[in-house]
Coordinates of C-alpha atoms and ligand atoms in Angstrom, one line a residue:
X1 CA 0.0 -0.3 -0.1
X2 CA 2.7 2.4 1.1
X3 CA 5.1 1.6 -1.8
X4 CA 5.7 4.6 -3.1
X5 CA 6.0 6.5 -0.1
X6 CA 9.3 8.4 0.7
X7 CA 10.8 7.4 3.8
X8 CA 12.6 11.1 5.6
X9 CA 15.7 11.6 5.5
X10 CA 17.4 8.1 4.1
X11 CA 15.2 7.5 1.3
X12 CA 13.4 10.9 0.4
X13 CA 14.6 12.3 -3.3
X14 CA 16.0 15.0 -1.0
X15 CA 15.9 17.9 -3.9
X16 CA 17.1 21.9 -2.0
X17 CA 13.3 23.1 -1.3
X18 CA 11.7 20.1 -2.5
X19 CA 11.8 18.0 0.7
X20 CA 8.4 18.3 1.8
X21 CA 6.3 16.5 -0.4
X22 CA 8.3 14.9 -3.2
X23 CA 5.6 13.2 -5.9
X24 CA 3.9 10.4 -3.6
X25 CA 3.3 11.6 -0.6
X26 CA 0.0 11.7 -2.0
X27 CA -0.6 8.9 -0.7
X28 CA 0.6 9.3 2.7
X29 CA -1.8 12.2 3.1
X30 CA -4.6 11.7 2.8
X31 CA -3.2 8.0 5.7
X32 CA -2.7 11.3 7.7
X33 CA -5.9 13.3 7.1
X34 CA -6.1 14.0 10.5
X35 CA -4.3 16.1 12.9
X36 CA -3.1 14.7 15.4
X37 CA -2.3 11.7 13.6
X38 CA -0.2 14.2 11.1
X39 CA 1.3 15.3 14.5
X40 CA 3.0 11.8 15.5
X41 CA 3.6 10.6 12.0
X42 CA 3.8 13.4 9.9
X43 CA 7.3 13.9 7.9
X44 CA 9.9 11.1 9.1
X45 CA 8.7 7.0 8.3
X46 CA 11.2 4.9 9.1
X47 CA 11.7 2.2 7.2
X48 CA 12.4 -1.4 8.2
X49 CA 15.1 -1.9 10.7
X50 CA 15.6 1.4 11.1
X51 CA 14.8 4.1 13.8
X52 CA 11.1 4.5 15.5
X53 CA 12.5 7.7 16.8
X54 CA 13.9 10.4 14.5
X55 CA 17.0 10.3 13.7
X56 CA 19.6 13.3 14.8
X57 CA 22.4 13.3 12.2
X58 CA 24.5 15.6 14.0
X59 CA 27.1 16.2 10.7
X60 CA 27.6 19.9 9.5
X61 CA 29.1 17.5 6.2
X62 CA 27.6 15.5 3.5
X63 CA 29.7 12.7 1.0
X64 CA 30.0 12.5 -2.3
X65 CA 30.7 9.1 -4.6
X66 CA 32.2 12.0 -7.1
X67 CA 32.7 15.0 -7.1
X68 CA 30.4 14.9 -10.4
X69 CA 27.5 14.3 -8.2
X70 CA 28.2 16.3 -5.7
X71 CA 28.5 19.4 -8.6
X72 CA 24.7 18.1 -9.7
X73 CA 23.5 18.6 -6.6
X74 CA 26.0 21.6 -6.0
X75 CA 23.8 23.0 -9.1
X76 CA 19.5 21.7 -7.2
X77 CA 20.4 19.2 -9.9
X78 CA 20.0 16.4 -8.1
X79 CA 19.2 14.4 -4.7
X80 CA 21.1 15.8 -1.1
X81 CA 22.7 17.2 1.0
X82 CA 25.4 20.2 0.5
X83 CA 26.2 21.1 4.2
X84 CA 24.0 21.3 7.6
X85 CA 24.3 26.0 6.7
X86 CA 21.4 25.4 4.4
X87 CA 20.0 22.0 5.1
X88 CA 19.7 18.9 7.3
X89 CA 17.9 16.0 7.4
X90 CA 16.3 16.1 10.9
X91 CA 15.9 20.0 10.7
X92 CA 13.8 18.3 7.1
X93 CA 11.9 16.1 9.2
X94 CA 10.6 18.2 11.1
X95 CA 10.1 21.1 8.9
X96 CA 7.9 19.3 7.2
X97 CA 6.5 17.5 9.7
X98 CA 5.5 21.8 10.4
X99 CA 4.3 22.2 7.3
X100 CA 1.9 19.1 7.1
X101 CA -0.1 20.8 10.6
X102 CA 0.0 24.0 8.5
X103 CA -1.4 22.5 5.6
X104 CA 1.2 24.4 3.3
X105 CA 3.2 22.2 0.7
X106 CA 6.9 23.0 1.8
X107 CA 8.5 24.9 5.3
X108 CA 11.6 26.0 7.2
X109 CA 13.2 25.7 10.3
X110 CA 15.3 29.0 11.4
X111 CA 17.0 29.1 14.8
X112 CA 15.0 32.0 15.9
X113 CA 11.3 32.9 15.2
X114 CA 12.9 36.4 15.0
X115 CA 15.2 35.5 12.2
X116 CA 12.1 33.4 10.8
X117 CA 9.8 36.7 10.1
X118 CA 13.0 38.2 9.1
X119 CA 13.7 36.0 6.1
X120 CA 9.4 35.8 5.3
X121 CA 9.7 39.3 5.1
X122 CA 13.3 39.6 3.5
X123 CA 12.8 36.9 0.8
X124 CA 10.3 39.3 -0.7
X125 CA 11.0 42.5 0.9
X126 CA 15.0 44.2 -0.1
X127 CA 15.7 48.2 -0.6
X128 CA 13.4 50.1 -1.3
X129 CA 11.2 48.2 -1.3
X130 CA 7.7 48.3 1.0
X131 CA 5.5 46.8 3.7
X132 CA 2.4 46.9 5.7
X133 CA 2.1 45.2 8.9
X134 CA -0.3 45.0 12.1
X135 CA 0.7 47.3 14.8
X136 CA -0.8 43.8 17.2
X137 CA 2.6 42.4 17.0
X138 CA 5.2 40.6 19.5
X139 CA 8.1 43.4 20.3
X140 CA 10.9 41.7 19.1
X141 CA 9.0 41.4 15.6
X142 CA 7.6 45.2 15.6
X143 CA 11.8 46.9 16.7
X144 CA 13.0 44.3 14.4
X145 CA 11.0 45.9 11.0
X146 CA 10.1 49.4 12.5
X147 CA 14.2 50.1 13.3
X148 CA 16.4 47.2 11.4
X149 CA 14.3 46.3 8.2
X150 CA 14.1 50.1 8.1
X151 CA 18.0 50.7 8.4
X152 CA 17.8 48.4 5.6
X153 CA 16.0 50.4 3.4
X154 CA 12.5 48.8 3.9
X155 CA 9.6 51.1 4.3
X156 CA 6.9 49.7 6.5
X157 CA 3.4 51.7 6.9
X158 CA 1.2 50.5 10.3
X159 CA -2.7 49.6 10.0
X160 CA -4.3 48.8 12.6
X161 CA -5.8 45.1 11.9
X162 CA -9.4 46.5 13.0
X163 CA -9.6 49.0 11.1
X164 CA -11.2 49.1 7.2
X165 CA -10.4 48.0 4.0
X166 CA -10.7 51.0 2.9
X167 CA -8.2 52.4 5.4
X168 CA -6.0 49.7 5.3
X169 CA -5.9 49.0 0.7
X170 CA -5.1 52.8 1.8
X171 CA -1.4 52.1 2.9
X172 CA -0.6 50.6 0.3
X173 CA 2.3 51.9 -2.0
X174 CA 3.4 51.0 -5.4
X175 CA 6.3 49.1 -4.4
X176 CA 4.3 47.0 -1.3
X177 CA 6.1 43.7 -1.4
X178 CA 3.7 41.8 1.8
X179 CA 1.4 42.0 4.6
X180 CA 2.0 40.7 7.5
X181 CA -0.3 40.1 10.6
X182 CA -0.4 38.1 14.0
X183 CA -2.7 35.8 13.8
X184 CA -3.4 35.6 17.2
X185 CA -1.0 38.8 18.9
X186 CA 0.9 38.9 21.7
X187 CA 1.1 39.8 23.7
X188 CA -2.1 42.0 23.0
X189 CA -4.5 39.0 22.6
X190 CA -5.6 40.9 18.9
X191 CA -7.6 37.6 16.7
X192 CA -7.0 38.6 13.3
X193 CA -9.4 39.0 11.0
X194 CA -7.8 37.2 8.6
X195 CA -10.3 36.8 5.4
X196 CA -10.0 40.3 5.7
X197 CA -6.3 41.1 5.6
X198 CA -6.0 38.1 2.7
X199 CA -8.6 40.0 0.6
X200 CA -6.7 43.0 0.7
X201 CA -3.7 41.6 -0.1
X202 CA -4.6 40.1 -2.9
X203 CA -6.2 42.6 -4.3
X204 CA -3.3 44.1 -4.4
X205 CA -0.6 41.5 -5.3
X206 CA 1.1 40.8 -2.3
X207 CA 1.2 37.7 0.0
X208 CA 0.1 38.0 3.3
X209 CA 1.9 36.4 6.3
X210 CA 0.8 34.9 9.8
X211 CA 2.8 34.5 12.8
X212 CA 0.7 31.1 14.2
X213 CA 2.5 31.3 16.9
X214 CA -0.2 31.8 20.2
X215 CA -3.0 29.3 18.6
X216 CA -0.2 27.2 17.4
X217 CA -1.7 24.5 13.4
X218 CA -3.8 22.5 16.4
X219 CA -6.4 26.1 16.5
X220 CA -6.3 27.5 13.7
X221 CA -4.1 27.0 10.7
X222 CA -4.0 30.1 8.5
X223 CA -3.6 28.5 5.2
X224 CA -6.8 27.9 4.7
X225 CA -8.5 31.6 6.0
X226 CA -5.9 32.5 2.5
X227 CA -2.8 33.2 4.2
X228 CA 0.0 32.4 1.6
X229 CA 2.7 32.2 4.3
X230 CA 2.9 31.0 7.7
X231 CA 5.7 31.7 10.4
X232 CA 7.0 30.6 13.8
X233 CA 8.4 30.6 16.9
X234 CA 8.3 27.6 18.0
X235 CA 10.3 28.4 20.7
X236 CA 6.1 28.8 22.7
X237 CA 4.0 25.7 22.6
X238 CA 6.4 23.9 19.8
X239 CA 8.5 23.6 21.9
X240 CA 6.2 23.8 25.1
X241 CA 9.2 22.0 27.3
X242 CA 11.3 26.5 27.7
X243 CA 14.2 23.9 26.2
X244 CA 15.0 25.1 22.9
X245 CA 15.1 28.5 20.6
X246 CA 13.3 27.8 16.8
X247 CA 11.3 29.1 13.8
X248 CA 9.6 28.1 11.0
X249 CA 8.2 28.9 8.2
X250 CA 5.8 26.8 5.4
X251 CA 4.8 28.2 2.5
X252 CA 1.9 27.0 1.3
X253 CA 3.0 27.5 -2.8
X254 CA -1.6 29.4 -3.3
X255 CA 1.1 32.4 -4.0
X256 CA 1.4 32.5 -7.8
X257 CA 4.5 34.9 -8.3
X258 CA 4.1 34.6 -11.8
X259 CA 1.5 36.7 -12.0
X260 CA 2.6 39.1 -9.8
X261 CA 6.3 39.2 -11.3
X262 CA 7.3 42.1 -11.6
X263 CA 7.3 42.8 -7.7
X264 CA 8.6 39.8 -7.9
X265 CA 11.0 39.4 -9.7
X266 CA 13.3 38.2 -6.6
X267 CA 12.2 34.9 -7.0
X268 CA 10.6 34.9 -11.7
X269 CA 14.0 36.1 -12.8
X270 CA 17.6 34.1 -12.5
X271 CA 19.0 33.9 -9.5
X272 CA 23.5 35.3 -10.2
X273 CA 24.0 33.9 -6.5
X274 CA 22.7 30.9 -7.5
X275 CA 23.9 30.2 -10.6
X276 CA 21.1 32.4 -12.4
X277 CA 18.4 29.9 -11.2
X278 CA 15.0 31.0 -11.7
X279 CA 12.9 29.8 -8.2
X280 CA 9.5 29.9 -9.6
X281 CA 10.2 28.4 -13.1
X282 CA 12.6 25.3 -11.6
X283 CA 10.9 24.6 -8.6
X284 CA 7.2 25.7 -8.7
X285 CA 5.2 26.2 -5.8
X286 CA 7.9 25.4 -3.6
X287 CA 10.1 29.1 -4.7
X288 CA 9.6 31.0 -1.9
X289 CA 11.0 27.9 0.0
X290 CA 14.6 27.1 -2.5
X291 CA 15.1 30.9 -2.3
X292 CA 14.5 31.2 1.0
X293 CA 17.1 28.2 2.0
X294 CA 19.1 28.8 -1.0
X295 CA 20.2 32.2 -0.7
X296 CA 18.9 33.9 2.7
X297 CA 20.7 30.6 4.3
X298 CA 23.4 29.7 2.9
X299 CA 24.4 34.2 3.6
X300 CA 23.4 34.4 7.0
X301 CA 23.2 31.3 8.5
X302 CA 20.2 31.1 11.2
X303 CA 20.3 27.5 11.0
X304 CA 18.6 25.6 14.3
X305 CA 21.2 22.2 14.9
X306 CA 19.7 19.3 14.3
X307 CA 19.6 18.8 18.1
X308 CA 17.7 21.3 18.8
X309 CA 15.7 20.3 15.7
X310 CA 14.8 17.2 17.4
X311 CA 13.6 18.7 20.4
X312 CA 10.9 20.5 19.0
X313 CA 10.4 17.4 17.4
X314 CA 9.1 15.5 20.9
X315 CA 7.2 18.7 21.9
X316 CA 5.4 18.1 18.2
X317 CA 4.8 15.0 19.1
X318 CA 2.4 16.4 22.4
X319 CA 0.8 19.6 20.9
X320 CA -2.3 17.7 20.3
X321 CA -2.9 17.1 23.6
X322 CA -1.3 19.7 25.2
X323 CA -2.7 22.6 23.6
X324 CA -6.6 21.7 24.1
X325 CA -5.6 21.5 27.7
X326 CA -3.8 25.2 27.7
X327 CA -7.2 27.0 26.7
X328 CA -9.1 24.6 28.9
X329 CA -7.2 25.6 31.4
X330 CA -7.0 28.5 30.9
X331 CA -11.0 28.9 30.0
X332 CA -11.7 28.4 34.0
X333 CA -9.3 30.7 35.1
X334 CA -10.1 33.4 32.8
X335 CA -13.9 33.1 34.6
X336 CA -12.7 32.6 37.9
X337 CA -10.7 36.1 37.4
X338 CA -13.3 37.9 35.5
X339 CA -15.9 37.0 39.0
X340 CA -12.7 38.0 40.9
X341 CA -13.6 41.9 43.7
X342 CA -9.7 42.6 43.6
X343 CA -9.6 41.7 39.6
X344 CA -10.6 44.9 37.3
X345 CA -10.7 44.2 33.5
X346 CA -9.8 40.9 32.0
X347 CA -8.5 40.0 28.3
X348 CA -9.0 36.8 26.8
X349 CA -10.2 36.1 23.5
X350 CA -11.9 32.8 24.5
X351 CA -14.3 35.0 26.9
X352 CA -17.6 36.3 25.7
X353 CA -17.2 39.1 26.8
X354 CA -14.1 40.0 25.1
X355 CA -14.5 42.7 22.1
X356 CA -12.8 39.5 19.3
X357 CA -15.1 36.4 21.2
X358 CA -16.6 35.7 17.6
X359 CA -13.7 36.5 15.6
X360 CA -11.7 33.6 17.9
X361 CA -15.5 31.6 18.0
X362 CA -14.3 32.0 14.2
X363 CA -10.9 31.5 13.1
X364 CA -10.1 29.4 16.1
X365 CA -12.7 27.2 17.2
X366 CA -10.9 24.5 19.3
X367 CA -9.9 27.9 21.6
X368 CA -6.5 30.5 21.3
X369 CA -4.3 29.3 24.1
X370 CA -3.4 29.5 27.9
X371 CA -1.9 33.6 27.3
X372 CA -4.6 35.8 29.1
X373 CA -3.6 39.7 30.8
X374 CA -6.2 41.3 33.6
X375 CA -5.1 43.9 35.7
X376 CA -4.9 43.7 39.9
X377 CA -6.7 46.6 42.0
X378 CA -4.7 48.7 43.6
X379 CA -2.4 49.0 40.3
X380 CA 1.1 48.9 40.7
X381 CA 1.6 48.4 44.6
X382 CA -1.0 46.1 44.8
X383 CA 0.6 44.2 41.4
X384 CA 4.0 43.7 43.5
X385 CA 2.4 41.9 46.3
X386 CA 0.0 39.7 44.0
X387 CA 3.5 38.4 42.2
X388 CA 5.2 38.5 45.6
X389 CA 2.6 35.8 47.2
X390 CA 3.1 33.5 44.1
X391 CA 3.7 29.6 44.6
X392 CA 3.2 27.8 42.1
X393 CA 3.1 30.5 39.1
X394 CA 6.6 31.4 37.9
X395 CA 8.2 35.0 37.3
X396 CA 9.2 35.0 33.6
X397 CA 9.3 37.1 30.6
X398 CA 8.3 33.3 28.4
X399 CA 4.8 32.9 27.8
X400 CA 3.3 29.1 26.3
X401 CA 4.9 26.2 27.5
X402 CA 3.2 23.8 29.7
X403 CA 5.0 25.7 33.2
X404 CA 2.6 28.8 34.0
X405 CA 4.0 31.6 34.5
X406 CA 3.2 35.1 34.9
X407 CA 4.4 38.6 34.5
X408 CA 4.1 42.0 36.1
X409 CA 5.7 44.3 33.1
X410 CA 5.3 47.8 36.0
X411 CA 8.2 46.4 38.3
X412 CA 10.5 44.0 35.9
X413 CA 10.9 44.4 32.6
X414 CA 9.0 48.0 32.8
X415 CA 10.0 49.1 36.3
X416 CA 11.9 52.6 34.4
X417 CA 8.9 53.6 33.6
X418 CA 6.0 56.1 35.4
X419 CA 2.3 55.6 35.2
X420 CA 1.1 57.5 32.9
X421 CA 4.3 56.1 30.8
X422 CA 3.7 52.5 30.9
X423 CA -0.7 53.6 30.4
X424 CA 1.2 55.5 27.4
X425 CA 2.8 52.0 26.0
X426 CA -0.7 49.6 26.4
X427 CA 0.7 48.4 29.5
X428 CA -0.5 50.3 32.5
X429 CA 0.4 49.4 36.1
X430 CA -2.0 47.4 37.0
X431 CA -1.2 44.6 34.1
X432 CA -0.6 41.1 34.0
X433 CA 0.2 38.8 32.0
X434 CA -0.6 35.2 32.5
X435 CA 0.5 32.4 30.7
X436 CA -1.3 28.9 31.6
X437 CA 0.0 25.9 32.0
X438 CA -0.8 22.3 32.3
X439 CA -1.1 21.6 35.7
X440 CA -4.4 20.0 37.4
X441 CA -6.7 23.6 36.9
X442 CA -7.6 24.1 41.0
X443 CA -3.9 24.3 41.5
X444 CA -3.4 27.1 38.9
X445 CA -6.8 28.2 40.6
X446 CA -5.8 28.2 44.2
X447 CA -2.3 29.7 43.7
X448 CA -4.2 32.6 41.9
X449 CA -6.8 32.6 44.6
X450 CA -4.2 33.1 47.1
X451 CA -2.1 34.9 45.2
X452 CA -4.9 37.5 45.4
X453 CA -5.6 37.9 48.3
X454 CA -2.7 39.7 49.7
X455 CA -2.7 41.9 46.9
Ligands
PLP501 C1 8.0 35.4 20.7 C2 7.1 35.2 19.2 C3 9.0 35.6 18.2 C4 10.4 35.4 18.5 O1 10.8 34.4 17.9 P1 12.1 33.9 18.9 O2 11.6 32.6 19.0 O3 12.0 34.5 20.3 O4 13.2 34.2 18.2 C5 7.8 36.0 16.9 N1 6.3 36.1 16.6 C6 5.8 35.5 18.6 C7 4.1 35.9 18.4 C8 6.2 35.4 19.5 O5 5.3 34.9 20.7

């Protein structure tokens, strides 16, 4: 039945950028239509007598039978690996799993979520180009776009994700190359109207790039709603155990680069830095990922170690079990907080009272994430006493891992700011960011309850 299935990494016909779903893989994909099964099986299928668990190919280099055969691989004419700065079999298997989870056609890993977003944008936008981005994005990504990419000569216009289609469309320029947004923003928890953003991007002839870190493909698959490229900080729920920083990019294969050939000459026209290859002509639906590997990874080198890819894979194997538990626990905690006299406000899109409840139900029907924010009555001092009172929840900058963790920006990361400056930055002095873990929910609530009594 599975005679023609590819076996990554030992048998997969690996041509750079085409590793994910080579011909023959369709049959296997149908066998694995459910996401829970993909969390375990996608990306790597051992053959007879081969290791059950994904092997760690901790090898920088690869061996060839002749220099002619080596040359054919370097020309991207025949399958095989070149050098681990570009690709590695362990990394590729994990990238293939994430691509399968997102419903994409090709994927790659990067050494961090920051690198994933930078590569996804820089792959199609260079000096003199322009990007439209939602305002509600992760702080690190905001700095990347607003400071570092501007310094590279790339112009950015930020738009309110809740603005009308006309207002957002007005931000576009003739040199706009992409639209960027987060499906569920960190930390503001804005749920994006993905279909609206896809409509606007496509009407302007550019792809929609969605950072899907918080909901993960378990709760939201942006490609199904029209997104073209999906990115991840795998550092969060995908890893789940806070052991390995990492990122991923998945391409849907749906954007027609050649139809917008003037805008995306970098993908359509010959690349003088890579033997004059035209990525769209040579690699079809895998053009975007192939270029990002062959050009950006080659020159910028942000590859994760195979060991870290292995850790990520272990996390992915239980993603479908962990994420629903995070959401279930978080909803119970959010309901508890909503009814508590010492809590002045709460932001959790899974609550009926949230402004984003309807959008969350549409795009993330099985849940949003374990992350919420709330205000402690009594401002900075009361919130500080609440933090001191916690016994189970740990104080961390991290979010979205198995342990319940909590951050009070006003007394830690943002302590140099005055109350007025904090309000202006959107993180009031009373704000607590809570990332609900997968401990027993009664224990989590009991810990929060006793700490609130001390506030
Ligand atoms: C954490 C995060 C990033 C950055 O990821 P790193 O792995 O820390 O580099 C990007 N986007 C979102 C939504 C994040 O939460």
